[in-house]
XYZ file of N, CA and C in Angstrom:
270
model
N -11.395 22.476 -25.592
C -10.081 22.306 -25.214
C -9.777 23.568 -26.101
N -9.178 24.270 -23.993
C -8.562 25.077 -24.986
C -6.126 25.363 -24.424
N -6.158 24.642 -25.464
C -4.425 24.535 -25.683
C -3.701 26.008 -25.991
N -2.727 25.688 -24.981
C -1.906 27.032 -25.290
C -0.814 26.600 -26.357
N -0.877 27.795 -27.026
C 0.554 26.753 -27.754
C 1.643 28.083 -27.432
N 2.389 28.100 -27.306
C 4.431 28.557 -26.910
C 5.110 28.298 -28.201
N 6.334 28.273 -28.308
C 7.275 28.026 -29.474
C 8.051 27.050 -29.206
N 7.715 25.858 -29.575
C 7.855 24.425 -29.577
C 7.090 23.846 -28.022
N 6.225 23.915 -27.728
C 5.254 23.761 -27.093
C 3.499 24.003 -27.567
N 2.693 22.812 -27.162
C 1.500 23.202 -26.997
C 1.080 21.831 -25.584
N -0.530 23.409 -24.665
C -0.114 21.828 -23.655
C -1.358 22.732 -23.339
N -2.277 21.326 -22.253
C -3.557 22.173 -21.633
C -3.607 22.540 -20.294
N -3.161 23.679 -19.247
C -2.956 23.652 -18.433
C -4.442 23.047 -17.232
N -4.092 22.584 -16.638
C -5.366 22.521 -15.454
C -6.088 23.379 -14.372
N -6.899 23.987 -13.728
C -7.020 24.861 -12.808
C -6.154 25.152 -11.777
N -4.910 24.099 -11.638
C -4.573 24.834 -10.676
C -3.068 24.682 -11.458
N -3.129 24.946 -12.777
C -1.701 25.470 -13.442
C -0.953 24.050 -13.816
N -1.174 23.365 -13.178
C -0.655 22.086 -13.602
C -1.168 22.076 -15.321
N 0.142 21.113 -15.676
C 0.282 20.484 -16.632
C -0.849 19.070 -16.833
N -1.644 19.135 -17.647
C -2.586 18.257 -18.283
C -2.648 17.505 -18.868
N -1.815 17.929 -20.435
C -1.397 17.808 -21.648
C -0.508 18.508 -22.361
N 0.202 18.003 -23.295
C 1.744 18.619 -23.354
C 1.900 17.456 -25.112
N 2.108 18.691 -25.313
C 3.752 17.725 -26.619
C 4.714 19.278 -27.161
N 5.921 18.545 -27.443
C 6.538 19.579 -27.289
C 7.140 18.803 -28.762
N 7.515 19.542 -29.286
C 8.509 19.972 -31.008
C 9.596 20.891 -30.991
N 10.537 20.509 -30.416
C 12.104 22.176 -30.561
C 12.395 21.652 -32.318
N 12.644 23.320 -32.656
C 12.987 22.915 -33.825
C 14.602 22.583 -33.872
N 15.002 21.703 -34.883
C 16.002 21.449 -35.037
C 16.844 22.633 -36.081
N 18.314 22.415 -36.420
C 19.122 23.474 -36.697
C 18.698 24.154 -38.640
N 17.533 22.578 -39.189
C 17.288 22.642 -40.687
C 15.892 23.638 -39.919
N 15.575 23.749 -38.764
C 13.977 24.868 -39.127
C 12.762 23.268 -38.959
N 13.612 22.448 -38.206
C 12.370 20.637 -38.794
C 12.096 20.507 -37.093
N 10.278 20.758 -37.338
C 9.957 20.537 -34.844
C 10.227 18.868 -35.338
N 10.834 18.645 -34.427
C 11.099 17.316 -33.842
C 9.902 17.584 -32.388
N 9.409 16.425 -33.300
C 8.234 15.888 -32.365
C 8.747 14.941 -31.262
N 9.114 15.423 -29.533
C 10.196 14.426 -29.181
C 8.798 13.761 -27.637
N 7.552 14.705 -27.344
C 7.341 14.111 -26.156
C 6.083 14.572 -26.478
N 5.145 13.216 -26.191
C 3.590 13.820 -25.564
C 2.803 13.502 -24.626
N 2.654 13.662 -23.763
C 1.445 13.476 -22.524
C 0.448 14.320 -22.165
N 0.228 13.226 -21.880
C -2.207 13.038 -21.754
C -1.640 12.135 -19.911
N -2.297 13.631 -18.504
C -2.603 13.123 -17.706
C -3.335 11.882 -17.302
N -2.898 11.151 -16.210
C -3.600 10.154 -16.362
C -5.354 10.010 -15.812
N -6.127 11.350 -15.870
C -7.664 11.750 -15.350
C -8.171 12.303 -16.742
N -7.589 11.984 -17.786
C -7.894 12.508 -19.142
C -7.370 11.023 -20.029
N -7.250 10.475 -19.192
C -6.816 9.359 -20.454
C -8.165 8.374 -21.194
N -7.843 8.148 -22.383
C -8.527 7.321 -22.846
C -10.443 8.601 -23.825
N -9.479 10.132 -23.931
C -10.399 10.455 -23.780
C -10.428 11.425 -25.481
N -9.127 10.770 -26.173
C -8.725 11.729 -27.032
C -8.101 12.808 -27.445
N -7.808 13.416 -25.715
C -6.651 14.005 -26.235
C -5.347 14.266 -26.802
N -4.992 13.458 -26.664
C -3.953 13.631 -27.128
C -3.965 13.099 -28.597
N -4.899 12.515 -29.338
C -5.216 12.912 -30.607
C -6.047 14.306 -31.087
N -6.080 15.034 -30.166
C -6.333 16.853 -29.907
C -5.153 17.422 -30.057
N -4.485 17.206 -29.807
C -3.290 17.819 -28.990
C -2.887 17.297 -30.180
N -2.421 16.497 -31.297
C -1.095 16.444 -33.055
C -2.249 17.419 -33.760
N -2.899 17.144 -33.568
C -4.376 17.861 -34.342
C -3.631 19.526 -33.834
N -3.857 19.920 -33.422
C -3.516 21.195 -33.118
C -2.308 21.771 -33.238
N -0.924 20.467 -33.036
C 0.319 20.367 -33.756
C 0.192 21.169 -35.446
N -0.526 19.583 -35.698
C -0.361 20.083 -37.392
C -1.071 21.163 -37.782
N -2.270 21.768 -36.739
C -2.625 22.969 -37.649
C -1.316 23.935 -37.099
N -0.957 23.966 -36.167
C 0.024 25.034 -36.055
C 1.434 24.934 -37.006
N 1.786 23.900 -37.057
C 2.916 23.459 -37.969
C 2.622 24.097 -39.208
N 1.903 23.427 -39.784
C 0.746 23.798 -41.202
C 0.205 25.721 -40.977
N 0.145 25.898 -40.540
C -0.036 27.591 -40.329
C 1.548 28.771 -40.809
N 2.691 27.755 -39.564
C 3.331 28.559 -40.030
C 4.747 28.034 -41.352
N 4.267 27.090 -41.826
C 4.957 26.285 -42.476
C 6.247 25.321 -42.230
N 6.318 25.181 -41.312
C 7.207 23.935 -40.681
C 6.867 22.413 -40.661
N 8.045 21.771 -41.234
C 8.049 20.383 -40.824
C 8.063 19.507 -40.069
N 7.609 18.353 -39.981
C 8.158 18.320 -39.092
C 8.630 16.195 -38.963
N 9.098 16.215 -37.635
C 9.662 14.889 -37.882
C 9.271 14.594 -36.647
N 8.486 13.436 -35.843
C 7.623 12.525 -35.279
C 9.216 11.851 -34.536
N 9.339 11.230 -33.480
C 10.314 10.821 -32.903
C 8.958 10.093 -31.712
N 9.105 11.012 -30.543
C 7.591 10.332 -29.899
C 6.916 9.413 -30.471
N 6.686 7.475 -29.975
C 6.204 7.278 -30.383
C 4.480 7.296 -30.828
N 4.388 7.808 -29.551
C 2.741 8.471 -30.237
C 2.340 9.376 -31.204
N 3.388 10.276 -31.818
C 3.467 10.923 -32.389
C 3.744 10.172 -34.420
N 4.785 9.151 -34.258
C 4.602 8.220 -35.074
C 3.691 7.939 -35.961
N 3.237 7.108 -34.023
C 1.755 6.031 -34.788
C 1.159 7.354 -35.526
N 0.334 8.034 -34.724
C -0.466 9.394 -35.497
C -0.692 9.592 -36.833
N 1.082 10.175 -36.895
C 0.673 10.739 -38.443
C 0.609 8.885 -39.882
N 1.368 7.418 -39.454
C 0.992 6.786 -39.945
C -0.781 6.061 -39.865
N -1.313 6.948 -38.384
C -3.227 6.729 -38.699
C -3.863 7.677 -39.147
N -2.583 9.177 -40.021
C -3.835 10.169 -40.765
C -2.486 10.903 -42.216
N -2.924 9.395 -43.310
C -2.210 9.678 -43.993
C -2.402 11.160 -44.903
N -4.139 11.838 -44.111
C -3.250 12.701 -44.470
C -2.886 14.360 -44.643
N -2.285 14.139 -43.414
C -1.211 14.815 -42.925
C 0.294 14.661 -43.045
N 0.746 13.713 -43.658
C 1.355 12.563 -43.952
C 2.032 14.201 -45.020
N 1.861 15.243 -45.386
C 2.640 16.522 -46.076
C 3.854 17.241 -45.510
N 3.459 17.110 -44.127
C 3.863 17.759 -42.965
C 5.146 16.989 -42.990
N 5.575 15.648 -43.097
C 6.921 15.293 -42.888
C 7.222 15.511 -43.356
N 8.712 15.800 -42.979
C 10.184 16.268 -43.619
C 10.997 14.687 -44.264
C-alpha cells in the first residue's frame, strides 16, 4: 500500500483522490501524538488495512521520536494486541 504521510495524518488515496483509509494523530501541547481517528472505506474492510495503517504510524512515530496516546477505539485495541509497540505509549 502506498500510504501518504503528512503532519498528523497517514492516509491512502484512491485513484479518484478519495480517502480510502486514514489515521489521524495531532500532537498535543506536550508533543504527544493523540491517535484520534482511524478510518477504512468499506471496499477495503477485512483486508488488514487498518492494521497496516497503525504499523505505518508506529514506524513513523518511532523514527520521529514521538510518543503516542491512543484515543480512538481501534488504536486502543491495536496497541493492546501489539505489546512490542508499547514503548511508543506516553
